[in-house]
Tab-separated table of C-alpha atoms in Angstrom:
chain	number	residue	atom	x	y	z
A	121	MET	CA	-28.192	6.002	82.440
A	122	ASP	CA	-28.997	5.999	85.950
A	123	ILE	CA	-32.582	4.817	86.406
A	124	SER	CA	-33.672	7.279	89.176
A	125	HIS	CA	-32.235	10.137	87.042
A	126	ASN	CA	-34.062	9.142	83.973
A	127	LEU	CA	-37.409	8.957	85.748
A	128	ASP	CA	-36.677	12.414	87.194
A	129	ARG	CA	-36.139	13.623	83.720
A	130	LEU	CA	-39.347	11.959	82.313
A	131	PHE	CA	-41.360	13.421	85.271
A	132	LYS	CA	-40.036	16.905	84.442
A	133	ILE	CA	-40.916	16.520	80.805
A	134	ALA	CA	-44.456	15.325	81.624
A	135	CYS	CA	-45.028	18.291	83.999
A	136	MET	CA	-44.020	20.886	81.698
A	137	SER	CA	-46.090	19.523	78.636
A	138	ASP	CA	-49.482	18.662	77.699
A	139	ALA	CA	-48.393	15.434	76.156
A	140	THR	CA	-50.361	12.209	76.947
A	141	VAL	CA	-48.568	10.226	79.520
A	142	LEU	CA	-48.509	6.356	80.180
A	143	ILE	CA	-47.487	5.111	83.534
A	144	THR	CA	-46.562	1.632	83.929
A	145	GLY	CA	-45.726	-0.716	87.011
A	146	ALA	CA	-46.725	-3.375	89.221
A	147	THR	CA	-49.663	-2.980	91.617
A	148	GLY	CA	-48.737	-0.520	94.625
A	149	THR	CA	-45.784	1.043	93.047
A	150	GLY	CA	-47.570	4.631	93.068
A	151	LYS	CA	-49.085	5.063	89.544
A	152	THR	CA	-52.067	7.005	90.982
A	153	SER	CA	-49.856	9.087	93.205
A	154	LEU	CA	-47.509	9.941	90.449
A	155	ALA	CA	-50.405	11.083	88.010
A	156	LYS	CA	-51.660	13.306	90.601
A	157	GLU	CA	-48.164	14.796	91.087
A	158	ILE	CA	-47.866	15.500	87.453
A	159	HIS	CA	-51.161	17.190	87.353
A	160	GLU	CA	-50.079	19.393	90.392
A	161	GLN	CA	-46.860	20.264	88.776
A	162	SER	CA	-48.525	21.177	85.563
A	163	LYS	CA	-50.145	24.207	84.279
A	164	ARG	CA	-53.486	22.624	84.621
A	165	ARG	CA	-53.148	22.495	88.502
A	166	GLU	CA	-55.798	24.800	89.032
A	167	LYS	CA	-58.259	22.805	86.982
A	168	PRO	CA	-59.675	19.383	88.111
A	169	PHE	CA	-58.174	16.153	88.456
A	170	VAL	CA	-60.410	13.285	87.478
A	171	SER	CA	-59.497	9.637	88.311
A	172	ILE	CA	-61.495	6.472	86.767
A	173	ASN	CA	-60.522	3.042	87.473
A	174	LEU	CA	-61.402	0.987	84.252
A	175	ALA	CA	-61.237	-2.311	85.825
A	176	SER	CA	-63.708	-1.492	88.486
A	177	LEU	CA	-66.649	-0.825	86.124
A	178	HIS	CA	-68.755	-2.972	83.978
A	179	GLU	CA	-68.311	-2.509	80.330
A	180	GLY	CA	-71.993	-1.812	80.126
A	181	VAL	CA	-71.539	1.384	82.034
A	182	LEU	CA	-67.892	2.214	81.263
A	183	GLU	CA	-68.737	4.075	77.900
A	184	SER	CA	-71.200	6.272	79.749
A	185	GLU	CA	-68.818	6.857	82.670
A	186	LEU	CA	-66.113	8.108	80.188
A	187	PHE	CA	-68.303	10.123	77.656
A	188	GLY	CA	-71.486	10.812	79.295
A	189	HIS	CA	-75.023	10.090	78.100
A	190	GLU	CA	-78.119	11.824	76.981
A	191	LYS	CA	-81.545	11.637	78.659
A	192	GLY	CA	-83.296	8.343	77.345
A	193	ALA	CA	-80.033	7.008	75.736
A	194	PHE	CA	-80.716	3.585	77.316
A	195	THR	CA	-82.930	2.071	80.037
A	196	GLY	CA	-82.643	3.938	83.082
A	197	ALA	CA	-80.967	7.002	81.851
A	198	ASP	CA	-83.765	9.247	83.141
A	199	GLN	CA	-81.393	12.481	82.939
A	200	ARG	CA	-78.488	13.665	81.158
A	201	ARG	CA	-75.193	12.790	82.552
A	202	LEU	CA	-71.710	14.326	82.007
A	203	GLY	CA	-68.737	11.707	81.618
A	204	LYS	CA	-65.625	11.936	83.341
A	205	LEU	CA	-63.816	13.361	80.266
A	206	GLN	CA	-66.140	16.293	80.250
A	207	LEU	CA	-65.775	16.700	84.157
A	208	ALA	CA	-62.192	17.084	83.660
A	209	GLU	CA	-62.341	20.048	81.227
A	210	GLY	CA	-59.282	22.264	81.483
A	211	GLY	CA	-57.532	19.693	83.610
A	212	THR	CA	-56.462	16.120	83.572
A	213	VAL	CA	-58.313	12.839	83.378
A	214	PHE	CA	-56.388	9.765	84.789
A	215	LEU	CA	-57.369	6.420	83.193
A	216	ASP	CA	-56.176	3.733	85.580
A	217	GLU	CA	-55.855	0.124	84.159
A	218	VAL	CA	-56.469	1.301	80.689
A	219	SER	CA	-55.368	-2.206	79.297
A	220	GLU	CA	-58.882	-3.442	80.451
A	221	LEU	CA	-60.850	-1.254	77.776
A	222	SER	CA	-62.742	-3.527	75.423
A	223	PRO	CA	-61.644	-3.281	71.814
A	224	ARG	CA	-64.615	-0.964	70.919
A	225	LEU	CA	-63.956	1.384	73.728
A	226	GLN	CA	-60.267	1.416	72.788
A	227	ALA	CA	-61.411	2.647	69.420
A	228	ARG	CA	-63.409	5.437	71.087
A	229	LEU	CA	-60.714	6.684	73.281
A	230	LEU	CA	-58.343	6.525	70.236
A	231	GLU	CA	-60.887	8.741	68.243
A	232	PHE	CA	-60.940	11.243	71.317
A	233	LEU	CA	-57.132	11.429	71.497
A	234	GLN	CA	-56.866	12.013	67.630
A	235	ALA	CA	-59.747	14.703	67.456
A	236	ARG	CA	-60.226	15.793	70.953
A	237	THR	CA	-64.018	15.586	70.442
A	238	PHE	CA	-66.738	13.040	71.223
A	239	CYS	CA	-70.229	12.470	71.407
A	240	PRO	CA	-72.114	11.382	74.639
A	241	VAL	CA	-74.076	8.151	74.524
A	242	GLY	CA	-77.260	8.682	72.729
A	243	SER	CA	-76.136	11.889	70.789
A	244	ASN	CA	-74.722	12.781	67.590
A	245	ALA	CA	-73.701	16.217	68.668
A	246	GLU	CA	-69.890	16.369	68.751
A	247	THR	CA	-68.362	18.250	71.883
A	248	ARG	CA	-64.707	19.611	71.890
A	249	LEU	CA	-62.724	19.260	75.084
A	250	ASN	CA	-59.621	20.594	76.418
A	251	VAL	CA	-58.291	17.919	78.568
A	252	ARG	CA	-55.164	16.239	79.568
A	253	VAL	CA	-55.081	12.250	79.398
A	254	ILE	CA	-52.743	10.280	81.762
A	255	ALA	CA	-53.081	6.502	81.592
A	256	ALA	CA	-51.801	3.776	83.569
A	257	THR	CA	-51.548	-0.075	83.606
A	258	HIS	CA	-49.688	-3.052	85.657
A	259	LYS	CA	-49.774	-4.952	82.317
A	260	ASP	CA	-47.151	-5.299	79.687
A	261	LEU	CA	-48.935	-3.256	76.677
A	262	PRO	CA	-46.534	-4.093	73.985
A	263	HIS	CA	-47.163	-7.869	74.770
A	264	ALA	CA	-50.908	-7.312	74.842
A	265	VAL	CA	-50.543	-5.662	71.217
A	266	ALA	CA	-48.520	-8.711	70.089
A	267	GLN	CA	-51.426	-10.854	71.474
A	268	GLY	CA	-53.981	-9.013	69.598
A	269	GLY	CA	-55.449	-7.652	72.864
A	270	PHE	CA	-54.673	-3.970	72.599
A	271	ARG	CA	-54.623	-1.666	69.693
A	272	GLU	CA	-50.994	-0.669	68.530
A	273	ASP	CA	-52.025	2.686	67.322
A	274	LEU	CA	-53.824	3.434	70.748
A	275	LEU	CA	-50.445	2.474	72.502
A	276	HIS	CA	-48.576	4.859	70.489
A	277	ARG	CA	-51.046	7.735	71.414
A	278	LEU	CA	-50.830	6.852	74.966
A	279	ARG	CA	-47.258	6.605	75.505
A	280	VAL	CA	-46.077	9.961	74.098
A	281	VAL	CA	-44.286	10.372	77.409
A	282	SER	CA	-43.558	6.769	78.882
A	283	ILE	CA	-42.663	6.566	82.579
A	284	PRO	CA	-42.025	3.011	83.963
A	285	LEU	CA	-42.236	2.600	87.861
A	286	GLN	CA	-40.001	-0.080	89.376
A	287	SER	CA	-41.314	-2.463	92.331
A	288	LEU	CA	-39.844	-2.213	95.726
A	289	SER	CA	-37.826	-5.142	95.109
A	290	GLU	CA	-36.244	-3.766	92.055
A	291	ARG	CA	-35.095	-0.791	94.343
A	292	ALA	CA	-33.385	-2.932	96.989
A	293	GLU	CA	-30.480	-0.486	97.187
A	294	GLU	CA	-32.771	2.438	98.153
A	295	LEU	CA	-34.889	0.268	100.483
A	296	ASP	CA	-33.497	1.754	103.601
A	297	PHE	CA	-34.077	5.311	102.477
A	298	LEU	CA	-37.561	4.398	101.162
A	299	ILE	CA	-38.533	2.835	104.496
A	300	HIS	CA	-37.292	5.758	106.483
A	301	ALA	CA	-38.758	8.353	104.252
A	302	SER	CA	-42.058	6.596	104.359
A	303	LEU	CA	-41.790	6.330	108.157
A	304	HIS	CA	-41.312	9.960	108.460
A	305	THR	CA	-44.051	10.988	106.366
A	306	ALA	CA	-46.523	8.270	108.111
A	307	ALA	CA	-45.307	9.508	111.554
A	308	MET	CA	-46.039	13.155	110.742
A	309	GLN	CA	-49.662	12.457	109.276
A	310	ALA	CA	-50.359	10.375	112.484
A	311	ASN	CA	-48.852	13.204	114.704
A	312	ARG	CA	-46.578	10.536	116.194
A	313	SER	CA	-42.827	10.945	117.090
A	314	ILE	CA	-41.536	7.676	115.927
A	315	LEU	CA	-37.823	8.019	115.762
A	316	ARG	CA	-36.674	4.748	114.129
A	317	ILE	CA	-37.432	1.129	113.532
A	318	SER	CA	-35.387	-1.620	115.483
A	319	THR	CA	-32.645	-3.781	113.930
A	320	GLN	CA	-34.944	-6.899	113.992
A	321	VAL	CA	-37.614	-4.799	112.162
A	322	ALA	CA	-34.990	-3.559	109.648
A	323	GLU	CA	-33.863	-7.110	109.059
A	324	LYS	CA	-37.503	-8.290	108.584
A	325	PHE	CA	-38.261	-5.697	106.075
A	326	GLU	CA	-34.835	-6.455	104.158
A	327	THR	CA	-35.814	-10.027	103.532
A	328	TYR	CA	-39.585	-9.467	102.906
A	329	ALA	CA	-40.634	-9.831	99.193
A	330	TRP	CA	-43.047	-6.868	99.338
A	331	PRO	CA	-45.504	-7.907	96.731
A	332	GLY	CA	-47.728	-4.978	97.355
A	333	ASN	CA	-44.778	-2.769	96.927
A	334	PHE	CA	-45.075	0.969	98.309
A	335	ARG	CA	-48.546	0.722	99.119
A	336	GLU	CA	-48.021	-2.427	101.321
A	337	LEU	CA	-44.943	-0.808	102.941
A	338	ARG	CA	-47.007	2.235	103.888
A	339	ASN	CA	-49.980	0.309	105.157
A	340	VAL	CA	-47.577	-1.815	107.401
A	341	LEU	CA	-45.916	1.291	108.762
A	342	ASP	CA	-49.400	2.900	109.400
A	343	PHE	CA	-50.157	-0.051	111.433
A	344	ALA	CA	-46.957	-0.200	113.029
A	345	ILE	CA	-47.102	3.443	114.184
A	346	LEU	CA	-50.577	2.938	115.861
A	347	ALA	CA	-49.427	-0.224	117.615
A	348	CYS	CA	-46.184	1.365	118.774
A	349	ASP	CA	-46.253	2.574	122.605
A	350	GLY	CA	-42.695	4.058	122.362
A	351	SER	CA	-40.646	5.913	119.713
A	352	VAL	CA	-38.881	2.622	118.228
A	353	ILE	CA	-41.171	0.240	116.176
A	354	THR	CA	-40.342	-3.408	117.280
A	355	LEU	CA	-41.553	-6.795	115.972
A	356	GLY	CA	-44.221	-6.696	118.185
A	357	ASP	CA	-45.731	-3.563	116.328
A	358	LEU	CA	-45.846	-5.357	113.058
A	359	PRO	CA	-49.025	-6.735	111.701
A	360	SER	CA	-49.609	-10.463	112.845
A	361	TRP	CA	-49.897	-11.527	109.340
A	362	MET	CA	-46.460	-10.212	108.334
A	363	ILE	CA	-44.936	-12.107	111.347
A	364	ALA	CA	-46.476	-15.390	110.595
A	365	GLU	CA	-45.939	-15.196	106.706
A	366	SER	CA	-42.064	-14.294	107.148
A	367	SER	CA	-41.496	-16.744	109.935
A	368	LEU	CA	-43.270	-19.680	108.655
A	369	GLY	CA	-41.361	-20.983	105.738
A	370	SER	CA	-39.345	-18.029	104.951
A	371	VAL	CA	-36.475	-20.095	103.767
A	372	ASP	CA	-38.512	-22.268	101.730
A	373	ASN	CA	-40.360	-19.146	100.143
A	374	GLN	CA	-36.741	-17.559	99.212
A	375	LEU	CA	-35.817	-20.906	97.677
A	376	LYS	CA	-38.946	-20.883	95.732
A	377	SER	CA	-38.503	-17.215	94.618
A	378	LEU	CA	-34.895	-18.191	93.423
A	379	GLY	CA	-36.270	-21.153	91.465
A	380	LEU	CA	-34.234	-23.542	93.393
A	381	GLY	CA	-37.319	-25.752	94.303
A	382	GLN	CA	-37.147	-26.813	90.569
A	383	VAL	CA	-33.493	-27.587	90.306
A	384	GLU	CA	-32.628	-31.058	88.925
A	385	MET	CA	-29.143	-32.363	89.783
A	386	SER	CA	-27.405	-35.425	89.033
A	387	LEU	CA	-26.727	-36.927	92.534
A	388	GLY	CA	-23.710	-39.189	92.195
A	389	PHE	CA	-21.374	-40.681	94.817
A	390	ASP	CA	-19.207	-37.511	94.613
A	391	TYR	CA	-20.527	-35.858	97.847
A	392	MET	CA	-18.150	-32.678	97.637
A	393	GLY	CA	-18.704	-32.160	94.016
A	394	THR	CA	-22.407	-32.426	94.402
A	395	MET	CA	-22.438	-29.855	97.028
A	396	LYS	CA	-20.067	-27.379	95.075
A	397	ALA	CA	-22.537	-27.658	92.186
A	398	PHE	CA	-25.653	-26.922	94.087
A	399	GLU	CA	-23.785	-24.081	95.861
A	400	LYS	CA	-22.681	-22.543	92.490
A	401	GLU	CA	-26.328	-22.679	91.235
A	402	TYR	CA	-27.789	-21.191	94.310
A	403	LEU	CA	-25.299	-18.347	94.286
A	404	GLN	CA	-25.956	-17.678	90.698
A	405	ARG	CA	-29.599	-17.751	90.907
A	406	ALA	CA	-29.466	-15.554	94.187
A	407	LEU	CA	-27.289	-13.050	92.316
A	408	ASN	CA	-29.798	-13.056	89.278
A	409	TYR	CA	-32.595	-12.481	91.494
A	410	HIS	CA	-31.169	-9.456	93.292
A	411	GLY	CA	-29.877	-7.987	89.924
A	412	GLY	CA	-26.012	-8.845	90.550
A	413	ARG	CA	-25.740	-6.456	93.684
A	414	ILE	CA	-23.181	-8.037	95.846
A	415	SER	CA	-23.798	-6.400	99.078
A	416	ARG	CA	-27.573	-6.889	98.822
A	417	THR	CA	-27.274	-10.782	97.944
A	418	ALA	CA	-24.829	-11.411	100.762
A	419	ARG	CA	-26.882	-9.689	103.324
A	420	VAL	CA	-30.204	-11.618	102.173
A	421	ILE	CA	-28.584	-15.067	102.064
A	422	GLY	CA	-26.518	-14.552	105.189
A	423	VAL	CA	-22.781	-14.520	104.247
A	424	SER	CA	-20.332	-11.829	104.310
A	425	LYS	CA	-19.631	-9.735	101.285
A	426	GLY	CA	-15.920	-11.066	101.186
A	427	THR	CA	-17.104	-14.819	101.291
A	428	LEU	CA	-19.482	-14.272	98.410
A	429	LEU	CA	-16.929	-12.563	96.283
A	430	ARG	CA	-14.469	-15.458	96.990
A	431	ARG	CA	-17.111	-17.849	96.097
A	432	ILE	CA	-17.952	-15.923	92.838
A	433	LYS	CA	-14.328	-16.087	91.686
A	434	SER	CA	-13.730	-19.711	92.769
A	435	TYR	CA	-16.777	-20.809	90.798
A	436	GLN	CA	-16.261	-18.263	88.171
A	437	ILE	CA	-20.056	-17.305	88.515
A	438	LEU	CA	-21.148	-14.826	85.736
A	439	ASN	CA	-22.484	-11.733	87.494
A	440	SER	CA	-24.564	-9.418	85.250
């Protein structure tokens, strides 16, 4: 099934229902933005959207942040305080990095999802809420369950609708579209008439790993638009750290990303045989790294598509 089509279908299901949603994906893939969009497209759009990053708060205050507390519940609690769940009444609460919850708070969240009632810290009085929960994490929750770090029953409660977001490197075939769509949005918000990016910048973007994903791409474009004096973004408009990182050791970084820095080969006296063995291994790993995409792989490693196809046939390389 086409991945983008499947994600669009999941997004529509999330928007037209009240089901709990779990959004997964690497840092910078847009989990928070997607959660907000689901809320804006749902029947709860007129009610609050309350976001809380669970990884940014100490466990000692996290329970109070979520569920609120009564006056005198603990030292320093000089007045009653509503929690994020209650502040989102009628709307949506977004729990970012839900994998960071302690076992005790995982249990409390599970109880809330099952009964939709809770007790503030320092109170025995139950309060019923009408609130939708969207959670997100960059971690592999099934793996965390297998390792004993996350409750399996809570995972099942959270992922009624599960939406996995791909990293920018996994969407290489769409990179050109994503770059220009982001450029258009960023230019409009900055009130600038940036028409395009130069060929050199396009090549730089194509070979860059984008570890920060869409967030990093947007930050780079925001800077470039501010630095650009004309209508075309050139290399000189990019952040200095990006130029330095991609120019110093870019080949070495590519080799390491393909795992070629760890290849062990038997170096005999057959020069041609050894070089062919290395080339076959290099091409196999390059193809694997780029998901078997011929055009993308050829462009990144610097050969023509026809040459790469001939090498694949000659070496009988398996292209999954």
